[in-house]
Coordinates of C-alpha atoms in Angstrom, one line a residue:
M557 CA 0.1 0.1 0.1
I558 CA 1.1 3.4 -0.8
K559 CA 0.0 6.6 0.8
I560 CA 0.8 9.9 -0.7
I561 CA 0.0 13.0 1.5
D562 CA 1.1 16.6 1.9
F563 CA 1.1 17.0 5.7
G564 CA -1.1 19.9 5.5
L565 CA 1.2 22.0 2.9
A566 CA -1.7 22.4 0.7
S567 CA -2.1 25.9 -0.9
L568 CA -4.4 28.0 -2.7
F569 CA -2.7 28.7 -5.9
R570 CA -5.6 30.6 -7.9
N571 CA -7.0 33.8 -7.1
E572 CA -10.8 33.0 -6.0
T573 CA -12.1 36.1 -8.2
T574 CA -9.9 36.3 -11.2
H575 CA -9.0 32.6 -11.4
D576 CA -5.4 33.7 -12.0
E577 CA -2.6 31.2 -11.0
K578 CA -0.1 32.5 -8.5
L579 CA 3.6 31.4 -8.3
L580 CA 4.4 29.6 -5.1
T581 CA 7.6 29.9 -3.2
T582 CA 7.5 27.7 -0.3
Y583 CA 10.5 25.1 -0.4
C584 CA 9.0 21.9 0.6
G585 CA 9.3 18.2 -0.3
T586 CA 11.8 15.5 -0.2
R587 CA 14.8 15.9 -2.5
P588 CA 14.3 13.0 -5.0
Y589 CA 10.8 14.0 -5.5
I590 CA 10.7 17.7 -5.9
S591 CA 10.9 19.6 -9.0
P592 CA 14.0 21.3 -10.2
E593 CA 12.7 24.9 -9.7
V594 CA 11.3 23.8 -6.3
Y595 CA 14.7 22.4 -5.4
S596 CA 16.6 25.8 -6.6
R597 CA 14.1 27.9 -4.5
L598 CA 12.7 29.5 -7.6
P599 CA 9.1 30.5 -7.8
Y600 CA 7.2 27.9 -9.3
R601 CA 3.6 26.8 -10.5
D602 CA 2.0 24.2 -8.3
E603 CA 0.3 21.7 -10.8
P604 CA 3.5 21.2 -12.7
A605 CA 5.6 20.7 -9.7
D606 CA 3.1 18.3 -8.5
I607 CA 3.0 16.3 -11.9
W608 CA 6.9 16.2 -11.7
S609 CA 6.6 14.5 -8.1
S610 CA 3.9 12.1 -9.3
A611 CA 6.0 11.0 -12.1
I612 CA 9.0 10.2 -9.7
I613 CA 6.8 8.2 -7.8
Q614 CA 5.5 6.4 -10.9
I615 CA 9.3 5.6 -11.7
F616 CA 9.6 4.2 -8.2
M617 CA 6.7 2.0 -8.2
L618 CA 7.9 0.7 -11.8
T619 CA 11.4 0.1 -11.0
G620 CA 12.1 0.1 -7.2
N621 CA 14.7 2.6 -7.7
L622 CA 14.6 6.5 -7.5
P623 CA 16.0 8.2 -10.7
W624 CA 18.2 10.6 -8.6
S625 CA 19.2 12.0 -5.3
E626 CA 18.2 15.5 -6.1
P627 CA 17.1 17.2 -9.3
S628 CA 20.3 19.4 -9.5
D629 CA 23.5 19.7 -11.7
K630 CA 25.5 18.3 -8.6
D631 CA 23.7 14.9 -9.0
R632 CA 25.2 12.7 -11.8
S633 CA 22.1 10.7 -12.4
Y634 CA 20.0 13.8 -12.9
Q635 CA 22.8 15.3 -15.2
L636 CA 22.5 12.0 -17.4
W637 CA 18.6 12.2 -17.7
F638 CA 18.8 16.0 -18.4
Y639 CA 21.2 15.4 -21.3
G640 CA 19.3 12.6 -22.8
R641 CA 21.2 9.5 -21.6
Y642 CA 18.6 7.0 -20.7
D643 CA 21.0 3.9 -20.9
N644 CA 21.5 3.6 -17.0
D645 CA 19.1 2.4 -14.1
P646 CA 16.4 3.1 -13.6
W647 CA 15.6 4.1 -17.3
K648 CA 16.6 0.9 -18.9
K649 CA 14.1 -1.2 -16.5
I650 CA 11.2 0.7 -17.8
Q651 CA 9.2 -0.8 -21.0
K652 CA 9.6 1.7 -24.0
M653 CA 5.8 2.5 -24.1
I654 CA 6.0 3.5 -20.4
F655 CA 9.3 5.2 -20.7
D656 CA 7.9 7.3 -23.5
L657 CA 5.1 8.5 -21.4
L658 CA 7.3 9.3 -18.5
R659 CA 9.8 11.1 -20.5
H660 CA 6.9 13.1 -22.4
T661 CA 5.6 14.2 -19.0
Y662 CA 9.0 15.6 -18.2
E663 CA 9.4 17.2 -21.7
I664 CA 6.2 19.1 -21.1
K665 CA 7.1 19.9 -17.5
M666 CA 10.7 21.4 -18.6
C667 CA 9.0 23.4 -21.3
R668 CA 6.4 24.9 -19.2
M669 CA 9.0 25.6 -16.6
C670 CA 11.3 27.4 -19.0
R671 CA 8.3 29.4 -20.1
D672 CA 7.3 30.4 -16.7
L673 CA 10.8 31.4 -15.6
R674 CA 10.8 33.9 -18.4
H675 CA 7.9 35.5 -17.1
I676 CA 9.7 36.2 -13.5

């Protein structure tokens, strides 16, 4: 059984009147699971950061391994993934169709993150 909880860290990220999304600044989470912008302490969008974390959980469920210790240039496994090197664990344990889905999730996330950072 897996339980996923946020320990009361939920946040309102949309203005109730205008429905505009606000960027969050709270640094929270466990290093292997948090998105690069949360790890870097940059303002971030809530939903993409949650999608990133859920993809890490999926990788762990599929392979029994976390892909990296932290999403930073200091982590060799993260560097390999960032530069498109998928011939190491946990990537080589994942079937191609599932891998493509996870990779696409990250590609969308990275594109949105780059777009969002241009507006800061």
